[in-house]
Amino acid sequence: MPAATTSATTYALVQDPSPGTPIEPTPSEVKQGYATFEKNPTTLPKLFQPLKIRNTTFKNRLWVSPMCMYSAEDGFANDFHLAHYGQLAMRGPGAIIMEATAVLPEGRITPNCLGIWKDDQIAGLKRIVDFEHQFGTTAGIQIGHAGRKASTIPLSQYGKRPSLRASGEEGGWPENVYGPSAIPFDDQHWEPKEMTLEQIENVQQAFVDAAVRADKAGFDFIEIHGAHGYLISSFNSPLSNHRTDKYGGSFENRTRFAVETVQRMRKVWPAEKPLFIRLSTSELVEGGWAPKDTVALAKILHQEGVDLVDCSSGGNDVRQKISAGPGYQVPFATEVKNGAPGVLAGAVGIILDGEQANDILEQGKADAILIGREFLRDPTFVQKASQKLGVFVKWNDQYERGRPKTHYLVQ
């Protein structure tokens, strides 16, 4: 008798429509109580309206903000990163921005931060991007250089060591911490060396090389990290930049590093792909970088190819005065959106639920919402936001049976 044969069907993980996309409920789903309406609103809440930037369409405007995970070794992505970003992608955010990823080894915040300074790191990043794409998630990466705030300990070690400084024995690089001027952030950080012009050139080239690698890894967009006191942010500020050459002094000189970096990156980053930048729109310190400066810089960077400003604040001076509360940073996004026509603005800062997020967009205060800690607390944030706003969205195929019936929801 001939040997028995079996046929195997390869199941495609790619899901169309993808999770987080508004779809019309079927009569059966309505009958069973998975939806209380037969059709989605004719005009969708803005949170669930797509947003097209260049040739990239974001399926909704609820995105995962970059958040450091301090889980890499020698900058390489690993199984943790695949699991972390993968479980978020399955739940339907319009975009995920991978955490701050260093363009040079000494540009890491901690020894355990991700890196994109060598070609060997591309494969691990591409593995994550490919998985995110299976679920229709637009994949972004935040690239940056920590500058004078480099070589510190991971967040999990705070309070367990006498200082935030990571020594050479702890994997740090205290002799290779640098910034625009030799001014430390505080007594918990290493004192930086003032960068030479050659170092400035080398770091700018590292950003360019990182953009090339990000494209090879398949990322759909890049966000440049220009906030929170890291290298670009510290160049922008008159409080941390006391240089007397062409990179210090006037607004034009202090922002030259950021502008030149964008110019050079745009030459290698595909024209059809978006480019974002995160800025500390205000240092929250008298005499420091202010929203008017951000608006002025946003206008310049938009001309050089930046599409969206991710509007954060603070992080460059210990004298900052922060009054935190729900939506406390949204006004910064509104100032950029209104003050720099053509520039898209992303809002961040204690945005806690779908109704709050949608109101920000409906009121014209921002163009997209970036959520951090709430996604860590609850990866189903998108699904719950859709329930609150009365929008029926696609769940990932594997979890569809877990969709709650509306009368089970705790109000």
Short mmCIF file of C-alpha atoms in Angstrom, two decimals:
data_model
loop_
_atom_site.label_atom_id
_atom_site.label_comp_id
_atom_site.label_asym_id
_atom_site.label_seq_id
_atom_site.Cartn_x
_atom_site.Cartn_y
_atom_site.Cartn_z
CA MET A 1 0.00 0.00 0.00
CA PRO A 2 1.23 3.53 -0.68
CA ALA A 3 2.43 5.50 2.28
CA ALA A 4 -0.17 7.73 3.88
CA THR A 5 0.15 11.36 3.01
CA THR A 6 -0.89 14.40 4.96
CA SER A 7 -1.40 17.94 3.82
CA ALA A 8 -0.52 20.87 5.99
CA THR A 9 -2.10 24.27 5.62
CA THR A 10 0.07 27.19 6.58
CA TYR A 11 -2.01 29.70 8.51
CA ALA A 12 -1.27 33.29 7.56
CA LEU A 13 -1.00 35.53 10.59
CA VAL A 14 -1.55 38.65 8.51
CA GLN A 15 -4.96 39.98 9.48
CA ASP A 16 -7.19 42.03 7.19
CA PRO A 17 -8.92 44.07 8.42
CA SER A 18 -6.39 44.54 11.18
CA PRO A 19 -7.12 44.94 14.91
CA GLY A 20 -8.19 48.44 15.91
CA THR A 21 -9.87 49.12 12.56
CA PRO A 22 -13.54 50.15 12.72
CA ILE A 23 -15.78 47.49 11.13
CA GLU A 24 -19.52 47.05 10.97
CA PRO A 25 -20.93 44.46 13.39
CA THR A 26 -22.77 41.55 11.83
CA PRO A 27 -26.43 40.88 12.63
CA SER A 28 -25.28 37.86 14.62
CA GLU A 29 -22.92 39.97 16.73
CA VAL A 30 -25.68 42.47 17.42
CA LYS A 31 -28.11 39.66 18.32
CA GLN A 32 -25.61 38.09 20.70
CA GLY A 33 -24.97 41.40 22.46
CA TYR A 34 -21.46 42.14 21.25
CA ALA A 35 -22.72 45.45 19.86
CA THR A 36 -25.72 47.55 20.80
CA PHE A 37 -25.96 49.14 17.35
CA GLU A 38 -26.14 47.86 13.81
CA LYS A 39 -23.66 50.31 12.28
CA ASN A 40 -20.78 52.48 13.43
CA PRO A 41 -21.42 56.23 13.52
CA THR A 42 -21.51 57.76 10.04
CA THR A 43 -18.80 60.15 11.18
CA LEU A 44 -16.41 58.16 13.30
CA PRO A 45 -15.00 59.70 16.47
CA LYS A 46 -11.74 61.33 15.43
CA LEU A 47 -9.73 58.91 17.58
CA PHE A 48 -10.75 56.13 15.17
CA GLN A 49 -10.40 58.07 11.96
CA PRO A 50 -7.34 57.16 9.89
CA LEU A 51 -4.51 59.66 9.46
CA LYS A 52 -2.38 59.72 6.32
CA ILE A 53 1.11 61.21 6.54
CA ARG A 54 3.07 61.11 3.29
CA ASN A 55 2.44 57.58 1.92
CA THR A 56 1.73 56.04 5.31
CA THR A 57 -1.81 55.61 6.61
CA PHE A 58 -2.27 55.16 10.36
CA LYS A 59 -5.46 53.12 10.89
CA ASN A 60 -6.40 55.13 13.99
CA ARG A 61 -4.92 58.00 16.01
CA LEU A 62 -4.28 56.18 19.28
CA TRP A 63 -0.59 55.35 19.36
CA VAL A 64 1.86 53.74 21.78
CA SER A 65 4.41 56.28 22.99
CA PRO A 66 8.09 55.26 23.23
CA MET A 67 8.92 53.93 26.69
CA CYS A 68 12.36 52.70 27.79
CA MET A 69 12.36 49.04 28.83
CA TYR A 70 16.03 48.72 29.92
CA SER A 71 16.10 45.09 28.77
CA ALA A 72 18.76 44.94 26.03
CA GLU A 73 22.32 43.66 26.10
CA ASP A 74 24.87 45.44 23.89
CA GLY A 75 21.89 47.23 22.32
CA PHE A 76 20.34 44.07 20.84
CA ALA A 77 16.59 43.46 20.85
CA ASN A 78 15.59 40.11 22.33
CA ASP A 79 12.57 37.93 23.14
CA PHE A 80 11.33 40.39 25.75
CA HIS A 81 11.06 43.13 23.15
CA LEU A 82 9.22 40.82 20.74
CA ALA A 83 6.74 39.84 23.46
CA HIS A 84 6.33 43.41 24.73
CA TYR A 85 5.73 45.09 21.38
CA GLY A 86 3.96 42.06 19.92
CA GLN A 87 1.24 41.91 22.55
CA LEU A 88 0.60 45.63 22.06
CA ALA A 89 0.40 45.25 18.27
CA MET A 90 -2.23 42.52 18.55
CA ARG A 91 -4.55 44.90 20.44
CA GLY A 92 -4.90 47.47 17.68
CA PRO A 93 -3.03 50.75 18.25
CA GLY A 94 -2.57 52.79 15.10
CA ALA A 95 1.18 52.95 15.68
CA ILE A 96 3.82 51.75 18.08
CA ILE A 97 6.97 53.80 18.56
CA MET A 98 9.83 51.64 19.77
CA GLU A 99 11.67 52.96 22.80
CA ALA A 100 14.65 55.32 22.65
CA THR A 101 17.25 53.48 20.57
CA ALA A 102 20.79 54.78 20.63
CA VAL A 103 22.66 55.79 17.49
CA LEU A 104 26.00 55.14 19.25
CA PRO A 105 26.92 52.91 22.20
CA GLU A 106 27.82 55.94 24.32
CA GLY A 107 24.48 57.47 23.30
CA ARG A 108 22.53 55.02 25.42
CA ILE A 109 20.83 56.25 28.56
CA THR A 110 21.79 53.05 30.39
CA PRO A 111 23.86 49.96 29.52
CA ASN A 112 20.56 48.11 28.98
CA CYS A 113 19.04 50.40 26.35
CA LEU A 114 18.40 49.39 22.74
CA GLY A 115 20.83 50.35 20.00
CA ILE A 116 20.94 50.81 16.25
CA TRP A 117 24.61 51.67 15.83
CA LYS A 118 25.69 48.52 13.97
CA ASP A 119 24.27 46.39 11.19
CA ASP A 120 24.12 43.28 13.36
CA GLN A 121 21.29 44.93 15.33
CA ILE A 122 19.01 45.19 12.29
CA ALA A 123 17.78 41.58 12.31
CA GLY A 124 16.43 41.72 15.87
CA LEU A 125 14.57 44.94 15.14
CA LYS A 126 13.20 43.62 11.85
CA ARG A 127 11.82 40.56 13.62
CA ILE A 128 9.67 42.85 15.78
CA VAL A 129 8.62 45.11 12.89
CA ASP A 130 7.55 42.11 10.81
CA PHE A 131 5.38 40.85 13.67
CA GLU A 132 3.78 44.26 14.17
CA HIS A 133 3.01 44.45 10.46
CA GLN A 134 1.10 41.18 10.59
CA PHE A 135 -1.46 43.03 12.71
CA GLY A 136 -1.56 46.16 10.59
CA THR A 137 0.35 48.27 13.09
CA THR A 138 2.42 51.15 11.75
CA ALA A 139 5.89 50.61 13.19
CA GLY A 140 8.02 53.51 14.32
CA ILE A 141 11.31 53.81 16.16
CA GLN A 142 12.61 56.61 18.33
CA ILE A 143 16.32 57.16 17.72
CA GLY A 144 18.45 59.38 19.87
CA HIS A 145 21.57 60.13 21.85
CA ALA A 146 21.48 60.62 25.61
CA GLY A 147 24.30 63.18 25.68
CA ARG A 148 25.10 64.38 29.20
CA LYS A 149 22.42 62.08 30.67
CA ALA A 150 24.16 58.93 29.41
CA SER A 151 25.81 56.14 31.39
CA THR A 152 23.17 55.94 34.12
CA ILE A 153 21.60 52.99 35.89
CA PRO A 154 18.31 51.44 34.74
CA LEU A 155 15.11 52.67 36.35
CA SER A 156 14.70 49.40 38.26
CA GLN A 157 17.89 50.18 40.18
CA TYR A 158 16.82 53.62 41.38
CA GLY A 159 17.07 53.84 45.15
CA LYS A 160 19.21 50.72 45.35
CA ARG A 161 22.52 52.46 44.60
CA PRO A 162 24.06 55.63 46.01
CA SER A 163 24.06 57.37 42.62
CA LEU A 164 22.35 57.23 39.23
CA ARG A 165 25.79 57.06 37.59
CA ALA A 166 26.73 53.72 35.99
CA SER A 167 30.44 53.12 36.48
CA GLY A 168 32.74 51.26 34.11
CA GLU A 169 32.47 48.19 36.35
CA GLU A 170 28.69 48.38 35.96
CA GLY A 171 28.87 48.56 32.18
CA GLY A 172 28.89 52.36 31.97
CA TRP A 173 31.22 54.70 30.08
CA PRO A 174 31.96 57.66 32.41
CA GLU A 175 34.97 58.76 30.35
CA ASN A 176 32.89 59.06 27.20
CA VAL A 177 29.94 61.17 28.37
CA TYR A 178 29.66 64.42 26.43
CA GLY A 179 27.27 67.24 25.63
CA PRO A 180 27.19 70.72 24.12
CA SER A 181 28.95 72.12 27.21
CA ALA A 182 30.73 70.70 30.24
CA ILE A 183 27.66 71.19 32.45
CA PRO A 184 26.28 68.16 34.33
CA PHE A 185 22.53 67.67 34.57
CA ASP A 186 22.85 67.30 38.36
CA ASP A 187 25.16 65.71 40.94
CA GLN A 188 23.64 62.28 40.20
CA HIS A 189 24.93 62.31 36.61
CA TRP A 190 28.45 62.27 35.19
CA GLU A 191 30.07 65.56 34.31
CA PRO A 192 30.13 65.69 30.51
CA LYS A 193 32.95 66.83 28.26
CA GLU A 194 32.21 69.62 25.80
CA MET A 195 31.87 68.14 22.32
CA THR A 196 34.41 68.97 19.66
CA LEU A 197 33.30 69.84 16.13
CA GLU A 198 34.58 66.43 15.04
CA GLN A 199 32.36 64.74 17.62
CA ILE A 200 29.36 66.74 16.44
CA GLU A 201 30.03 65.60 12.89
CA ASN A 202 30.39 61.97 14.04
CA VAL A 203 27.12 62.01 16.00
CA GLN A 204 25.20 63.57 13.13
CA GLN A 205 26.57 60.88 10.83
CA ALA A 206 25.49 58.27 13.38
CA PHE A 207 21.91 59.56 13.13
CA VAL A 208 22.15 59.24 9.34
CA ASP A 209 23.50 55.69 9.58
CA ALA A 210 20.77 54.81 12.07
CA ALA A 211 18.12 56.04 9.63
CA VAL A 212 19.51 53.75 6.94
CA ARG A 213 19.39 50.79 9.33
CA ALA A 214 15.85 51.68 10.43
CA ASP A 215 14.76 51.57 6.80
CA LYS A 216 16.42 48.19 6.31
CA ALA A 217 14.61 46.92 9.41
CA GLY A 218 11.31 47.92 7.79
CA PHE A 219 10.21 50.73 10.08
CA ASP A 220 7.48 52.91 8.62
CA PHE A 221 8.58 56.10 10.35
CA ILE A 222 11.28 57.51 12.62
CA GLU A 223 10.91 59.76 15.63
CA ILE A 224 14.04 61.72 16.50
CA HIS A 225 14.42 62.13 20.26
CA GLY A 226 14.94 65.85 20.83
CA ALA A 227 13.42 66.08 24.30
CA HIS A 228 13.99 65.51 28.02
CA GLY A 229 17.52 66.84 28.31
CA TYR A 230 19.15 64.35 25.99
CA LEU A 231 21.67 65.52 23.41
CA ILE A 232 19.51 67.46 20.95
CA SER A 233 17.44 68.96 23.75
CA SER A 234 20.54 70.10 25.61
CA PHE A 235 21.89 71.77 22.46
CA ASN A 236 18.61 73.67 22.01
CA SER A 237 18.54 75.10 25.53
CA PRO A 238 20.41 78.23 26.62
CA LEU A 239 20.61 76.70 30.10
CA SER A 240 22.73 73.73 29.05
CA ASN A 241 24.42 75.09 25.92
CA HIS A 242 27.06 77.72 26.72
CA ARG A 243 29.12 77.24 23.57
CA THR A 244 30.67 80.22 21.80
CA ASP A 245 31.04 78.66 18.34
CA LYS A 246 28.43 78.19 15.59
CA TYR A 247 26.57 75.65 17.74
CA GLY A 248 25.97 77.98 20.69
CA GLY A 249 24.68 81.40 21.62
CA SER A 250 21.79 82.51 19.42
CA PHE A 251 18.62 80.51 18.76
CA GLU A 252 19.85 79.81 15.24
CA ASN A 253 23.16 78.48 16.51
CA ARG A 254 21.74 76.40 19.36
CA THR A 255 19.22 74.72 17.05
CA ARG A 256 21.79 74.18 14.31
CA PHE A 257 22.58 70.67 15.57
CA ALA A 258 18.91 69.62 15.30
CA VAL A 259 18.36 71.28 11.92
CA GLU A 260 21.51 69.86 10.35
CA THR A 261 20.72 66.40 11.70
CA VAL A 262 17.25 66.49 10.14
CA GLN A 263 18.64 67.77 6.84
CA ARG A 264 21.16 64.97 6.67
CA MET A 265 18.70 62.27 7.71
CA ARG A 266 16.14 63.34 5.12
CA LYS A 267 18.69 62.67 2.39
CA VAL A 268 18.74 58.96 3.25
CA TRP A 269 15.33 58.40 4.85
CA PRO A 270 12.82 57.58 2.06
CA ALA A 271 10.77 60.59 0.98
CA GLU A 272 7.54 58.58 1.20
CA LYS A 273 8.11 57.76 4.88
CA PRO A 274 7.17 60.17 7.72
CA LEU A 275 9.71 61.75 10.03
CA PHE A 276 8.72 62.86 13.54
CA ILE A 277 10.59 64.62 16.31
CA ARG A 278 9.87 64.65 20.03
CA LEU A 279 10.61 68.00 21.63
CA SER A 280 10.45 69.32 25.16
CA THR A 281 8.21 72.18 24.15
CA SER A 282 9.00 73.97 27.41
CA GLU A 283 11.75 73.51 29.96
CA LEU A 284 9.39 74.85 32.61
CA VAL A 285 12.22 77.01 33.92
CA GLU A 286 12.41 80.79 33.74
CA GLY A 287 14.90 81.84 31.08
CA GLY A 288 14.92 78.41 29.48
CA TRP A 289 13.53 76.95 26.27
CA ALA A 290 9.89 78.01 25.88
CA PRO A 291 6.88 77.12 23.69
CA LYS A 292 7.59 80.06 21.35
CA ASP A 293 11.00 78.54 20.67
CA THR A 294 9.40 75.19 19.88
CA VAL A 295 6.99 76.81 17.44
CA ALA A 296 9.85 78.62 15.71
CA LEU A 297 11.90 75.42 15.47
CA ALA A 298 8.89 73.40 14.31
CA LYS A 299 8.42 75.76 11.37
CA ILE A 300 12.07 75.35 10.36
CA LEU A 301 12.07 71.57 10.77
CA HIS A 302 8.84 71.23 8.81
CA GLN A 303 10.56 72.91 5.86
CA GLU A 304 13.35 70.35 6.20
CA GLY A 305 10.98 67.38 6.13
CA VAL A 306 9.65 66.83 9.66
CA ASP A 307 5.95 65.95 9.58
CA LEU A 308 4.90 65.75 13.24
CA VAL A 309 6.12 67.15 16.56
CA ASP A 310 5.55 64.87 19.55
CA CYS A 311 5.00 67.52 22.22
CA SER A 312 6.44 66.73 25.65
CA SER A 313 8.14 69.02 28.19
CA GLY A 314 10.84 69.29 30.84
CA GLY A 315 13.73 66.98 31.57
CA ASN A 316 16.64 69.33 30.95
CA ASP A 317 16.91 71.28 34.20
CA VAL A 318 16.32 70.22 37.80
CA ARG A 319 14.70 73.59 38.56
CA GLN A 320 11.71 72.72 36.40
CA LYS A 321 8.29 73.32 37.93
CA ILE A 322 5.79 70.71 36.76
CA SER A 323 2.10 70.84 37.64
CA ALA A 324 1.10 67.35 36.53
CA GLY A 325 -2.50 66.32 36.04
CA PRO A 326 -4.73 64.73 33.38
CA GLY A 327 -3.84 66.20 29.99
CA TYR A 328 -1.34 68.64 31.48
CA GLN A 329 0.89 68.63 28.39
CA VAL A 330 -1.88 68.89 25.80
CA PRO A 331 -1.69 72.74 25.65
CA PHE A 332 1.87 72.42 24.36
CA ALA A 333 0.63 70.37 21.40
CA THR A 334 -2.09 72.94 20.76
CA GLU A 335 0.47 75.77 20.67
CA VAL A 336 2.51 73.91 18.06
CA LYS A 337 -0.55 72.95 16.00
CA ASN A 338 -1.85 76.54 15.97
CA GLY A 339 1.50 78.30 15.75
CA ALA A 340 3.15 76.24 13.03
CA PRO A 341 0.68 75.66 10.19
CA GLY A 342 1.24 72.41 8.37
CA VAL A 343 2.96 70.76 11.33
CA LEU A 344 1.05 67.88 12.88
CA ALA A 345 1.08 67.74 16.68
CA GLY A 346 1.05 64.71 18.95
CA ALA A 347 -0.37 65.08 22.46
CA VAL A 348 0.96 63.26 25.52
CA GLY A 349 0.70 63.51 29.29
CA ILE A 350 -1.65 61.60 31.62
CA ILE A 351 -4.29 60.80 29.01
CA LEU A 352 -6.31 58.16 30.80
CA ASP A 353 -9.26 57.03 28.68
CA GLY A 354 -10.76 57.04 25.22
CA GLU A 355 -13.24 59.83 25.86
CA GLN A 356 -10.51 62.19 27.07
CA ALA A 357 -8.29 61.23 24.11
CA ASN A 358 -11.07 61.74 21.58
CA ASP A 359 -12.11 65.10 23.07
CA ILE A 360 -8.56 66.40 22.57
CA LEU A 361 -8.77 65.56 18.87
CA GLU A 362 -12.35 66.69 18.34
CA GLN A 363 -11.53 70.06 19.90
CA GLY A 364 -8.63 70.53 17.48
CA LYS A 365 -5.99 70.50 20.20
CA ALA A 366 -3.82 67.84 18.53
CA ASP A 367 -3.71 65.47 15.55
CA ALA A 368 -2.76 62.25 17.31
CA ILE A 369 -2.66 60.85 20.85
CA LEU A 370 0.40 59.10 22.25
CA ILE A 371 -0.18 56.96 25.34
CA GLY A 372 2.54 55.49 27.54
CA ARG A 373 1.81 54.21 31.02
CA GLU A 374 -1.85 53.40 30.36
CA PHE A 375 -0.75 50.86 27.74
CA LEU A 376 1.55 49.29 30.34
CA ARG A 377 -1.35 49.09 32.79
CA ASP A 378 -3.81 47.85 30.20
CA PRO A 379 -2.73 46.66 26.73
CA THR A 380 -6.45 46.57 25.75
CA PHE A 381 -6.65 50.38 25.90
CA VAL A 382 -7.70 50.65 22.23
CA GLN A 383 -10.48 48.10 22.61
CA LYS A 384 -11.85 49.76 25.73
CA ALA A 385 -11.65 53.18 24.11
CA SER A 386 -13.72 51.89 21.20
CA GLN A 387 -16.36 50.52 23.57
CA LYS A 388 -16.60 53.84 25.40
CA LEU A 389 -16.97 55.74 22.13
CA GLY A 390 -19.49 53.36 20.60
CA VAL A 391 -17.25 52.16 17.80
CA PHE A 392 -17.15 48.50 16.81
CA VAL A 393 -13.54 47.60 15.92
CA LYS A 394 -11.82 44.49 14.71
CA TRP A 395 -10.18 42.34 17.36
CA ASN A 396 -7.24 40.14 16.44
CA ASP A 397 -8.49 36.80 15.17
CA GLN A 398 -6.96 34.78 17.99
CA TYR A 399 -8.69 36.78 20.74
CA GLU A 400 -12.05 37.47 19.06
CA ARG A 401 -13.84 34.95 21.28
CA GLY A 402 -12.88 37.13 24.24
CA ARG A 403 -14.88 40.15 23.02
CA PRO A 404 -17.19 41.12 25.91
CA LYS A 405 -20.93 41.43 25.54
CA THR A 406 -21.98 45.01 26.10
CA HIS A 407 -24.22 44.23 29.05
CA TYR A 408 -21.23 42.63 30.81
CA LEU A 409 -19.23 45.84 30.73
CA VAL A 410 -18.66 47.53 34.05
CA GLN A 411 -19.82 51.13 33.63
#
